[in-house]
Amino acid sequence: MLRLAFPLSRSLSTTPTPTSPTDPAFLLRICTILFQHQRSPDSSLHRRLSLLLPSPSSLPPPFLRELFFQVSSRFPLSYRPLHRFLLFLHPFPHSSSTASRYLDVLGKSRNVDLLWSSFLSFLPHSSIVTPRLLCIAARGLADASEVNKIVQIFSLISTHYPSLCSVETLNLVISTICDRKLVEVAKSVVLKVRRDLGIVPSEQTYRFLILGFCRTGELAQATKLWNKMVAEGLEPDVDSYTEVVDTLFKNNRLEDAMMMFKFMRERRFSDLTADSYHAVITWLCKEGRILYAHMLLGEMLKRGVQFDCTTLGELIYGLVVRRRTREAYRVFHMVREPSISLYHGLMKGLLRIKRAGEATEVLREMLRKGCEPNMHTYIMLLQGHLGKRGRKGRDPLVNFESIFVGGLIKAGKTLEATKFVERTMRGAVEVPRFDYNKFLHCFSNEDGVEMFKEVGRKLKEAGMNDLGDIFFIYGERMATRDRRRKAMGGLL
């Protein structure tokens, strides 16, 4: 061990103090020492760090803070190297940003005790304690379900910084916790802060809780909070209405969703946005209520609400599925520059009614207009032409399973080919759904370009021009990363 230590010591001792804390070689040495010796005694670790930073106390605070940020970015989920580095730099000139980053690392590494003690050490410094610091500390404590400690944060700042102990700060904390989908923790914090400190939740507080419960699928809890909010004389905003309507649709409670949307139009008509209409129009088209969806679209146009192409795409899909293709094309041609959402809505509807050839023609028109398809476009078209389990034809040249198995063998993936053949040969076992995404991924290389061209040529020879064009276009524009970049940049 001594024989290995001396060369390391000589190489480190010759390293001068860097002029910049972002020097890659210097950071590599620092982080290597911190990682390899994170469990070594302090004397051993400090001796090695001193070879790189002989006198850290003499360095300017901006240099040390930038160095701290660089080191913390290399250990985002491990507290020990960063904590021991701060002990070496003691006393470290913390700022609000460095303190927030440190608490963030402690929270992500689930070291609650060190997080809490560090927060208490920052509390006397008014320049460090900010709403952002409180949110980061609360987020780390919420991950560990430490509700009482989060409430204690508000109790402490009410003593030291009364201006921060407000409903605005509470809303920031609740929003941060709800973003982590810890809505039960957020609800408990609101109840205890109201009981112990008298901070009454506002409309914004209830909004974060209602949105959080809806997004986690707990509609019953969201309904209870909604009723409690109304009982206190507070009116839910448009976002709360929209989220509840969308959640009711997802739970197949169509009549309740439409009733809630009716209430929203009565009470918040002037505040309705494109998102409010989009959620309802999307579900109405899925349920086949095209007339009402048309009425809502007309209402949007009359009020001057800017609708997006995604909403029109859903309307086009609903019209095509109901065999009202003329109306669908009329809506489609209303837009001067159709986006990919409109093309996808039209293609998906045509494939649903078994008009795959017409959907392929939409792909050709899409390319002529300069709208570049993505991976979802090709997978959707392949499923429409070949079925979700792959094509089984009499001619082995156009049997999709033969193409796939032959391609796997040529690519050297014999094990995957054998497994697929075994599954298809067992008569009692249903053939699994074919993974077109995996198929395209397996041949996304330069060899795959030639393979797709060959497959496209054989399919055209067998009379399948549409399917052959899909493979040929994919091989030309999407088979490799460079080709995808050129296609997206309009170079193809």
Short mmCIF file of C-alpha atoms in Angstrom, two decimals:
data_model
loop_
_atom_site.label_atom_id
_atom_site.label_comp_id
_atom_site.label_asym_id
_atom_site.label_seq_id
_atom_site.Cartn_x
_atom_site.Cartn_y
_atom_site.Cartn_z
CA MET A 1 0.00 0.00 0.00
CA LEU A 2 2.86 2.42 0.76
CA ARG A 3 4.41 1.69 -2.61
CA LEU A 4 1.17 2.80 -4.33
CA ALA A 5 0.68 5.86 -2.14
CA PHE A 6 4.01 7.58 -2.90
CA PRO A 7 3.49 8.03 -6.66
CA LEU A 8 -0.01 9.38 -5.99
CA SER A 9 1.41 11.83 -3.46
CA ARG A 10 4.07 13.05 -5.88
CA SER A 11 1.57 13.50 -8.73
CA LEU A 12 -0.84 15.44 -6.52
CA SER A 13 1.79 17.62 -4.91
CA THR A 14 2.92 18.95 -8.28
CA THR A 15 -0.60 20.12 -9.17
CA PRO A 16 -0.85 23.92 -8.79
CA THR A 17 -3.93 25.60 -7.41
CA PRO A 18 -6.28 26.06 -10.39
CA THR A 19 -7.22 29.50 -11.61
CA SER A 20 -10.79 28.35 -12.31
CA PRO A 21 -13.10 26.08 -10.28
CA THR A 22 -14.42 24.62 -13.53
CA ASP A 23 -11.08 23.15 -14.63
CA PRO A 24 -12.02 19.57 -15.72
CA ALA A 25 -8.71 17.98 -14.66
CA PHE A 26 -8.84 19.64 -11.25
CA LEU A 27 -12.48 18.64 -10.70
CA LEU A 28 -11.72 15.07 -11.72
CA ARG A 29 -8.98 14.85 -9.08
CA ILE A 30 -11.15 16.42 -6.39
CA CYS A 31 -14.16 14.18 -7.09
CA THR A 32 -12.00 11.05 -7.37
CA ILE A 33 -10.55 11.70 -3.91
CA LEU A 34 -13.98 12.44 -2.43
CA PHE A 35 -15.46 9.28 -3.91
CA GLN A 36 -12.61 6.89 -3.12
CA HIS A 37 -12.04 8.21 0.42
CA GLN A 38 -15.58 9.11 1.46
CA ARG A 39 -15.39 6.60 4.31
CA SER A 40 -11.76 7.25 5.26
CA PRO A 41 -10.82 9.08 8.48
CA ASP A 42 -10.89 12.86 8.37
CA SER A 43 -7.14 13.13 8.68
CA SER A 44 -6.56 10.91 5.64
CA LEU A 45 -9.16 12.67 3.49
CA HIS A 46 -8.06 16.17 4.50
CA ARG A 47 -4.41 15.37 3.83
CA ARG A 48 -5.21 14.36 0.24
CA LEU A 49 -7.49 17.32 -0.35
CA SER A 50 -4.86 19.69 1.06
CA LEU A 51 -2.52 18.67 -1.74
CA LEU A 52 -5.01 20.18 -4.21
CA LEU A 53 -6.33 23.01 -2.00
CA PRO A 54 -3.48 23.98 0.36
CA SER A 55 -5.31 26.88 2.03
CA PRO A 56 -9.04 26.92 1.20
CA SER A 57 -9.73 29.72 3.69
CA SER A 58 -7.62 32.10 1.59
CA LEU A 59 -9.67 31.49 -1.56
CA PRO A 60 -12.37 34.03 -2.48
CA PRO A 61 -15.99 33.05 -1.65
CA PRO A 62 -17.15 33.10 -5.32
CA PHE A 63 -14.43 30.58 -6.17
CA LEU A 64 -15.47 28.25 -3.33
CA ARG A 65 -19.17 28.50 -4.18
CA GLU A 66 -18.61 27.70 -7.83
CA LEU A 67 -16.37 24.80 -6.80
CA PHE A 68 -19.15 23.56 -4.50
CA PHE A 69 -21.69 23.68 -7.35
CA GLN A 70 -19.35 21.76 -9.66
CA VAL A 71 -18.72 19.05 -7.06
CA SER A 72 -22.41 18.78 -6.09
CA SER A 73 -23.40 18.32 -9.75
CA ARG A 74 -21.19 15.21 -9.82
CA PHE A 75 -22.77 13.76 -6.65
CA PRO A 76 -26.48 14.64 -7.04
CA LEU A 77 -27.77 11.64 -5.05
CA SER A 78 -24.93 10.95 -2.61
CA TYR A 79 -24.60 13.15 0.45
CA ARG A 80 -21.39 11.77 1.96
CA PRO A 81 -18.77 13.13 -0.52
CA LEU A 82 -20.39 16.57 -0.52
CA HIS A 83 -20.83 16.68 3.24
CA ARG A 84 -17.24 15.72 3.91
CA PHE A 85 -16.04 18.26 1.36
CA LEU A 86 -17.92 20.99 3.25
CA LEU A 87 -16.32 19.84 6.48
CA PHE A 88 -12.92 20.25 4.85
CA LEU A 89 -13.83 23.77 3.63
CA HIS A 90 -15.21 24.83 7.04
CA PRO A 91 -16.14 27.63 7.55
CA PHE A 92 -17.80 27.63 4.14
CA PRO A 93 -19.32 30.95 2.94
CA HIS A 94 -22.82 29.68 2.19
CA SER A 95 -25.25 31.63 0.04
CA SER A 96 -28.93 30.95 -0.50
CA SER A 97 -28.14 28.99 -3.68
CA THR A 98 -25.43 26.79 -2.13
CA ALA A 99 -27.58 26.09 0.92
CA SER A 100 -30.51 25.11 -1.30
CA ARG A 101 -28.32 22.81 -3.40
CA TYR A 102 -26.91 21.17 -0.27
CA LEU A 103 -30.37 20.53 1.21
CA ASP A 104 -31.51 19.20 -2.16
CA VAL A 105 -28.74 16.59 -2.19
CA LEU A 106 -29.48 15.63 1.42
CA GLY A 107 -33.18 15.24 0.62
CA LYS A 108 -32.57 13.10 -2.46
CA SER A 109 -30.21 10.86 -0.48
CA ARG A 110 -32.90 10.50 2.26
CA ASN A 111 -30.62 11.66 5.08
CA VAL A 112 -33.37 13.30 7.11
CA ASP A 113 -31.34 13.87 10.29
CA LEU A 114 -28.54 15.71 8.50
CA LEU A 115 -31.10 17.63 6.43
CA TRP A 116 -32.87 18.83 9.55
CA SER A 117 -29.69 19.76 11.44
CA SER A 118 -28.35 21.63 8.39
CA PHE A 119 -31.61 23.54 8.02
CA LEU A 120 -31.45 24.57 11.69
CA SER A 121 -27.88 25.78 11.18
CA PHE A 122 -29.00 27.95 8.25
CA LEU A 123 -31.97 29.41 10.12
CA PRO A 124 -30.13 32.28 11.94
CA HIS A 125 -28.81 33.68 8.63
CA SER A 126 -31.42 35.94 7.06
CA SER A 127 -29.57 36.11 3.72
CA ILE A 128 -29.81 32.33 3.33
CA VAL A 129 -33.40 31.62 4.37
CA THR A 130 -35.65 32.15 1.34
CA PRO A 131 -38.95 30.61 0.18
CA ARG A 132 -36.99 28.41 -2.22
CA LEU A 133 -34.87 27.05 0.64
CA LEU A 134 -38.03 26.28 2.63
CA CYS A 135 -39.56 24.46 -0.36
CA ILE A 136 -36.47 22.31 -0.87
CA ALA A 137 -36.28 21.43 2.83
CA ALA A 138 -40.01 20.59 2.88
CA ARG A 139 -39.66 18.44 -0.23
CA GLY A 140 -36.89 16.36 1.33
CA LEU A 141 -38.90 15.95 4.54
CA ALA A 142 -42.07 15.09 2.61
CA ASP A 143 -40.27 12.26 0.80
CA ALA A 144 -39.65 10.76 4.24
CA SER A 145 -43.24 11.54 5.39
CA GLU A 146 -41.96 13.87 8.12
CA VAL A 147 -45.15 15.92 8.42
CA ASN A 148 -44.41 17.22 11.92
CA LYS A 149 -41.00 18.55 10.88
CA ILE A 150 -42.56 20.42 7.94
CA VAL A 151 -45.05 22.00 10.33
CA GLN A 152 -42.15 22.82 12.65
CA ILE A 153 -40.49 24.71 9.78
CA PHE A 154 -43.44 27.11 9.73
CA SER A 155 -43.34 27.36 13.51
CA LEU A 156 -39.64 28.31 13.43
CA ILE A 157 -39.95 30.89 10.67
CA SER A 158 -42.92 32.45 12.47
CA THR A 159 -40.46 33.21 15.29
CA HIS A 160 -37.42 34.25 13.24
CA TYR A 161 -39.01 35.62 10.04
CA PRO A 162 -42.70 36.48 10.57
CA SER A 163 -43.02 37.88 7.04
CA LEU A 164 -42.30 34.44 5.57
CA CYS A 165 -44.94 32.72 7.70
CA SER A 166 -47.79 33.43 5.30
CA VAL A 167 -50.26 31.64 3.08
CA GLU A 168 -48.10 32.52 0.05
CA THR A 169 -45.18 30.55 1.49
CA LEU A 170 -47.56 27.73 2.40
CA ASN A 171 -48.80 27.63 -1.20
CA LEU A 172 -45.24 27.36 -2.52
CA VAL A 173 -44.50 24.47 -0.15
CA ILE A 174 -47.77 22.68 -0.95
CA SER A 175 -47.17 23.07 -4.69
CA THR A 176 -43.69 21.57 -4.32
CA ILE A 177 -44.97 18.61 -2.31
CA CYS A 178 -47.88 17.97 -4.68
CA ASP A 179 -45.49 17.93 -7.63
CA ARG A 180 -43.91 14.90 -5.94
CA LYS A 181 -47.38 13.27 -5.86
CA LEU A 182 -47.31 13.29 -2.05
CA VAL A 183 -50.76 14.85 -1.79
CA GLU A 184 -51.69 13.12 1.48
CA VAL A 185 -48.61 14.63 3.11
CA ALA A 186 -49.52 18.05 1.70
CA LYS A 187 -53.07 17.75 3.01
CA SER A 188 -51.82 16.85 6.50
CA VAL A 189 -49.45 19.83 6.46
CA VAL A 190 -52.29 22.21 5.54
CA LEU A 191 -54.52 20.89 8.33
CA LYS A 192 -51.81 21.05 11.02
CA VAL A 193 -50.52 24.47 9.99
CA ARG A 194 -54.06 25.80 10.14
CA ARG A 195 -54.67 24.23 13.54
CA ASP A 196 -51.35 25.16 15.17
CA LEU A 197 -50.42 28.46 13.51
CA GLY A 198 -53.72 29.80 12.23
CA ILE A 199 -52.67 30.02 8.55
CA VAL A 200 -55.96 29.71 6.65
CA PRO A 201 -55.64 28.02 3.23
CA SER A 202 -56.59 30.11 0.21
CA GLU A 203 -58.13 29.24 -3.15
CA GLN A 204 -54.63 28.55 -4.47
CA THR A 205 -53.95 26.08 -1.64
CA TYR A 206 -57.10 24.11 -2.37
CA ARG A 207 -56.29 24.26 -6.09
CA PHE A 208 -52.94 22.51 -5.59
CA LEU A 209 -54.54 19.82 -3.42
CA ILE A 210 -57.45 19.20 -5.80
CA LEU A 211 -55.15 18.98 -8.82
CA GLY A 212 -52.83 16.66 -6.92
CA PHE A 213 -55.58 14.27 -5.85
CA CYS A 214 -57.06 14.21 -9.36
CA ARG A 215 -53.71 13.43 -10.95
CA THR A 216 -53.09 10.58 -8.51
CA GLY A 217 -56.54 9.13 -9.23
CA GLU A 218 -58.07 9.86 -5.82
CA LEU A 219 -61.26 11.50 -7.00
CA ALA A 220 -63.09 10.96 -3.70
CA GLN A 221 -60.51 12.99 -1.77
CA ALA A 222 -60.61 15.73 -4.41
CA THR A 223 -64.42 15.85 -4.12
CA LYS A 224 -64.24 16.21 -0.32
CA LEU A 225 -61.81 19.11 -0.62
CA TRP A 226 -63.99 20.67 -3.31
CA ASN A 227 -67.06 20.58 -1.05
CA LYS A 228 -65.05 21.93 1.88
CA MET A 229 -63.73 24.75 -0.27
CA VAL A 230 -67.22 25.74 -1.43
CA ALA A 231 -68.51 25.54 2.16
CA GLU A 232 -65.87 28.09 3.17
CA GLY A 233 -67.08 30.50 0.50
CA LEU A 234 -64.19 29.97 -1.92
CA GLU A 235 -64.78 29.51 -5.65
CA PRO A 236 -62.63 26.93 -7.53
CA ASP A 237 -60.72 28.27 -10.51
CA VAL A 238 -60.88 27.06 -14.11
CA ASP A 239 -57.90 24.72 -13.73
CA SER A 240 -59.60 22.90 -10.86
CA TYR A 241 -62.81 22.53 -12.87
CA THR A 242 -60.91 21.27 -15.92
CA GLU A 243 -58.90 18.71 -13.95
CA VAL A 244 -62.00 17.35 -12.19
CA VAL A 245 -63.86 17.10 -15.52
CA ASP A 246 -60.95 15.23 -17.10
CA THR A 247 -60.71 12.86 -14.11
CA LEU A 248 -64.44 12.14 -14.27
CA PHE A 249 -64.11 11.27 -17.95
CA LYS A 250 -61.19 8.94 -17.17
CA ASN A 251 -63.36 7.17 -14.58
CA ASN A 252 -66.15 6.70 -17.17
CA ARG A 253 -68.49 9.03 -15.29
CA LEU A 254 -69.60 10.83 -18.43
CA GLU A 255 -72.80 12.38 -17.12
CA ASP A 256 -71.08 13.73 -14.01
CA ALA A 257 -68.29 15.15 -16.17
CA MET A 258 -70.74 16.93 -18.46
CA MET A 259 -72.65 18.28 -15.45
CA MET A 260 -69.40 19.63 -13.97
CA PHE A 261 -68.54 21.22 -17.32
CA LYS A 262 -71.99 22.82 -17.36
CA PHE A 263 -71.35 24.32 -13.91
CA MET A 264 -67.98 25.60 -15.11
CA ARG A 265 -69.58 27.33 -18.09
CA GLU A 266 -72.18 28.93 -15.82
CA ARG A 267 -69.77 30.19 -13.17
CA ARG A 268 -66.47 30.69 -15.02
CA PHE A 269 -67.56 31.27 -18.61
CA SER A 270 -65.33 34.30 -19.15
CA ASP A 271 -62.29 32.41 -17.80
CA LEU A 272 -62.58 29.34 -20.03
CA THR A 273 -59.38 28.55 -21.93
CA ALA A 274 -58.44 26.28 -24.81
CA ASP A 275 -57.41 23.56 -22.35
CA SER A 276 -60.89 23.61 -20.78
CA TYR A 277 -62.51 22.93 -24.15
CA HIS A 278 -59.83 20.50 -25.31
CA ALA A 279 -60.44 18.00 -22.50
CA VAL A 280 -64.20 17.91 -23.15
CA ILE A 281 -63.98 17.83 -26.97
CA THR A 282 -61.46 14.97 -26.83
CA TRP A 283 -63.70 12.78 -24.71
CA LEU A 284 -66.85 13.70 -26.61
CA CYS A 285 -65.21 12.59 -29.86
CA LYS A 286 -64.16 9.31 -28.25
CA GLU A 287 -67.74 8.73 -27.13
CA GLY A 288 -69.17 9.62 -30.54
CA ARG A 289 -70.98 12.80 -29.47
CA ILE A 290 -69.76 14.71 -32.49
CA LEU A 291 -72.65 17.20 -32.61
CA TYR A 292 -71.93 18.54 -29.13
CA ALA A 293 -68.19 18.63 -29.90
CA HIS A 294 -69.00 20.73 -33.00
CA MET A 295 -71.05 23.09 -30.85
CA LEU A 296 -68.18 23.57 -28.42
CA LEU A 297 -65.76 24.20 -31.28
CA GLY A 298 -68.14 26.82 -32.68
CA GLU A 299 -68.36 28.40 -29.23
CA MET A 300 -64.56 28.60 -29.10
CA LEU A 301 -64.45 30.33 -32.49
CA LYS A 302 -67.22 32.74 -31.50
CA ARG A 303 -65.44 33.73 -28.27
CA GLY A 304 -62.08 34.06 -30.03
CA VAL A 305 -60.43 31.31 -28.00
CA GLN A 306 -57.32 30.07 -29.78
CA PHE A 307 -57.77 26.34 -30.34
CA ASP A 308 -54.78 24.10 -31.01
CA CYS A 309 -54.31 21.47 -33.70
CA THR A 310 -54.53 18.69 -31.12
CA THR A 311 -58.18 19.57 -30.48
CA LEU A 312 -58.94 19.61 -34.21
CA GLY A 313 -57.11 16.29 -34.59
CA GLU A 314 -59.40 14.69 -32.02
CA LEU A 315 -62.45 16.12 -33.79
CA ILE A 316 -61.24 14.80 -37.15
CA TYR A 317 -60.67 11.35 -35.64
CA GLY A 318 -64.19 11.32 -34.19
CA LEU A 319 -65.72 12.30 -37.53
CA VAL A 320 -63.80 9.67 -39.51
CA VAL A 321 -64.65 6.90 -37.05
CA ARG A 322 -68.34 7.80 -37.49
CA ARG A 323 -67.88 7.47 -41.29
CA ARG A 324 -68.27 11.20 -41.80
CA THR A 325 -65.09 11.51 -43.81
CA ARG A 326 -66.25 14.45 -45.95
CA GLU A 327 -66.80 16.58 -42.88
CA ALA A 328 -63.45 15.41 -41.50
CA TYR A 329 -61.63 16.47 -44.66
CA ARG A 330 -63.49 19.78 -44.62
CA VAL A 331 -62.24 20.46 -41.08
CA PHE A 332 -58.77 19.27 -42.05
CA HIS A 333 -58.53 21.66 -45.01
CA MET A 334 -59.67 24.57 -42.83
CA VAL A 335 -56.11 24.76 -41.48
CA ARG A 336 -53.59 26.36 -43.81
CA GLU A 337 -50.55 24.64 -42.31
CA PRO A 338 -51.66 21.34 -40.73
CA SER A 339 -49.50 20.02 -37.92
CA ILE A 340 -48.62 16.41 -37.21
CA SER A 341 -51.55 16.17 -34.75
CA LEU A 342 -54.04 16.76 -37.59
CA TYR A 343 -52.37 14.17 -39.82
CA HIS A 344 -52.31 11.64 -36.98
CA GLY A 345 -56.00 12.19 -36.22
CA LEU A 346 -56.89 11.65 -39.88
CA MET A 347 -54.63 8.59 -40.27
CA LYS A 348 -55.82 6.98 -37.04
CA GLY A 349 -59.45 7.38 -38.05
CA LEU A 350 -58.88 5.98 -41.55
CA LEU A 351 -57.02 2.98 -40.13
CA ARG A 352 -59.83 2.42 -37.65
CA ILE A 353 -62.38 2.08 -40.49
CA LYS A 354 -60.05 -0.23 -42.48
CA ARG A 355 -58.96 2.30 -45.11
CA ALA A 356 -55.22 1.75 -44.78
CA GLY A 357 -54.48 2.71 -48.39
CA GLU A 358 -56.03 6.12 -47.91
CA ALA A 359 -54.05 6.57 -44.68
CA THR A 360 -50.84 5.86 -46.61
CA GLU A 361 -51.85 8.49 -49.16
CA VAL A 362 -52.16 10.93 -46.24
CA LEU A 363 -48.55 10.05 -45.35
CA ARG A 364 -47.44 10.91 -48.89
CA GLU A 365 -49.35 14.19 -48.75
CA MET A 366 -47.78 14.87 -45.37
CA LEU A 367 -44.29 14.55 -46.86
CA ARG A 368 -45.21 16.74 -49.83
CA LYS A 369 -46.37 19.49 -47.45
CA GLY A 370 -43.07 19.32 -45.54
CA CYS A 371 -44.50 17.91 -42.29
CA GLU A 372 -42.04 15.30 -41.04
CA PRO A 373 -43.49 12.04 -39.62
CA ASN A 374 -42.22 10.64 -36.34
CA MET A 375 -41.84 7.08 -35.08
CA HIS A 376 -45.47 6.94 -33.96
CA THR A 377 -46.59 7.66 -37.53
CA TYR A 378 -44.79 4.63 -38.97
CA ILE A 379 -45.81 2.26 -36.15
CA MET A 380 -49.45 3.34 -36.51
CA LEU A 381 -49.40 2.71 -40.27
CA LEU A 382 -47.67 -0.67 -39.90
CA GLN A 383 -50.27 -1.78 -37.37
CA GLY A 384 -53.03 -0.65 -39.71
CA HIS A 385 -51.62 -2.57 -42.68
CA LEU A 386 -50.29 -5.66 -40.91
CA GLY A 387 -52.44 -5.93 -37.80
CA LYS A 388 -51.31 -5.83 -34.20
CA ARG A 389 -50.02 -9.41 -34.38
CA GLY A 390 -48.17 -9.14 -37.68
CA ARG A 391 -49.22 -10.25 -41.15
CA LYS A 392 -49.71 -13.94 -41.98
CA GLY A 393 -49.91 -14.39 -45.74
CA ARG A 394 -49.60 -17.34 -48.11
CA ASP A 395 -46.62 -15.89 -49.95
CA PRO A 396 -43.52 -16.21 -47.73
CA LEU A 397 -42.03 -13.11 -49.36
CA VAL A 398 -44.73 -10.92 -47.84
CA ASN A 399 -45.28 -12.89 -44.63
CA PHE A 400 -44.24 -10.35 -42.05
CA GLU A 401 -43.12 -12.94 -39.52
CA SER A 402 -40.81 -14.46 -42.14
CA ILE A 403 -39.36 -11.02 -42.86
CA PHE A 404 -38.82 -10.36 -39.16
CA VAL A 405 -37.31 -13.77 -38.37
CA GLY A 406 -35.05 -13.63 -41.43
CA GLY A 407 -33.89 -10.17 -40.45
CA LEU A 408 -33.15 -11.28 -36.89
CA ILE A 409 -31.04 -14.17 -38.14
CA LYS A 410 -29.10 -11.92 -40.53
CA ALA A 411 -28.49 -9.52 -37.65
CA GLY A 412 -27.09 -12.36 -35.52
CA LYS A 413 -30.02 -12.38 -33.08
CA THR A 414 -30.72 -16.11 -33.38
CA LEU A 415 -31.97 -16.47 -29.80
CA GLU A 416 -34.70 -13.85 -30.30
CA ALA A 417 -35.66 -15.46 -33.62
CA THR A 418 -35.89 -18.92 -32.01
CA LYS A 419 -38.10 -17.64 -29.19
CA PHE A 420 -40.44 -15.93 -31.65
CA VAL A 421 -40.74 -19.05 -33.83
CA GLU A 422 -41.43 -21.24 -30.78
CA ARG A 423 -44.26 -18.97 -29.67
CA THR A 424 -45.88 -18.96 -33.11
CA MET A 425 -45.59 -22.75 -33.59
CA ARG A 426 -47.44 -23.60 -30.40
CA GLY A 427 -51.01 -23.95 -31.50
CA ALA A 428 -52.44 -23.74 -28.00
CA VAL A 429 -50.62 -20.50 -27.23
CA GLU A 430 -51.91 -17.27 -28.72
CA VAL A 431 -49.32 -15.37 -30.71
CA PRO A 432 -48.35 -12.30 -28.67
CA ARG A 433 -48.83 -8.77 -29.91
CA PHE A 434 -46.10 -7.91 -32.37
CA ASP A 435 -43.69 -5.23 -31.15
CA TYR A 436 -43.24 -2.96 -34.17
CA ASN A 437 -41.23 -0.52 -32.09
CA LYS A 438 -38.68 -3.21 -31.27
CA PHE A 439 -38.65 -4.35 -34.89
CA LEU A 440 -37.79 -0.88 -36.16
CA HIS A 441 -35.24 -0.42 -33.38
CA CYS A 442 -33.43 -3.68 -34.26
CA PHE A 443 -32.73 -2.47 -37.80
CA SER A 444 -32.10 1.21 -37.16
CA ASN A 445 -28.62 1.22 -38.71
CA GLU A 446 -27.01 1.45 -42.15
CA ASP A 447 -27.58 -2.27 -42.76
CA GLY A 448 -31.21 -1.69 -41.91
CA VAL A 449 -31.44 0.97 -44.62
CA GLU A 450 -30.67 -1.63 -47.28
CA MET A 451 -32.95 -4.16 -45.59
CA PHE A 452 -35.91 -1.74 -45.62
CA LYS A 453 -35.28 -0.94 -49.29
CA GLU A 454 -35.18 -4.64 -50.14
CA VAL A 455 -38.35 -5.36 -48.15
CA GLY A 456 -40.10 -2.42 -49.80
CA ARG A 457 -39.10 -3.66 -53.26
CA LYS A 458 -40.35 -7.20 -52.57
CA LEU A 459 -43.64 -5.94 -51.18
CA LYS A 460 -44.19 -3.77 -54.26
CA GLU A 461 -43.44 -6.75 -56.50
CA ALA A 462 -46.14 -8.65 -54.64
CA GLY A 463 -48.61 -5.83 -55.30
CA MET A 464 -48.43 -4.16 -51.87
CA ASN A 465 -47.39 -0.69 -52.99
CA ASP A 466 -48.62 1.15 -49.90
CA LEU A 467 -46.81 -1.13 -47.46
CA GLY A 468 -43.69 -1.08 -49.60
CA ASP A 469 -43.68 2.73 -49.62
CA ILE A 470 -43.91 2.83 -45.82
CA PHE A 471 -40.82 0.65 -45.42
CA PHE A 472 -38.96 2.51 -48.16
CA ILE A 473 -39.74 5.94 -46.65
CA TYR A 474 -38.75 4.77 -43.18
CA GLY A 475 -35.44 3.38 -44.41
CA GLU A 476 -34.72 6.58 -46.31
CA ARG A 477 -35.62 9.06 -43.54
CA MET A 478 -35.66 7.37 -40.14
CA ALA A 479 -33.41 4.30 -40.05
CA THR A 480 -30.38 6.08 -38.54
CA ARG A 481 -29.90 9.08 -36.29
CA ASP A 482 -28.17 11.11 -39.02
CA ARG A 483 -31.05 10.46 -41.41
CA ARG A 484 -33.58 11.50 -38.76
CA ARG A 485 -31.69 14.75 -38.17
CA LYS A 486 -31.54 15.50 -41.88
CA ALA A 487 -35.25 14.78 -42.27
CA MET A 488 -36.18 16.98 -39.29
CA GLY A 489 -33.98 19.75 -40.67
CA GLY A 490 -35.69 19.60 -44.06
CA LEU A 491 -32.57 18.38 -45.88
CA LEU A 492 -34.27 15.32 -47.40
#
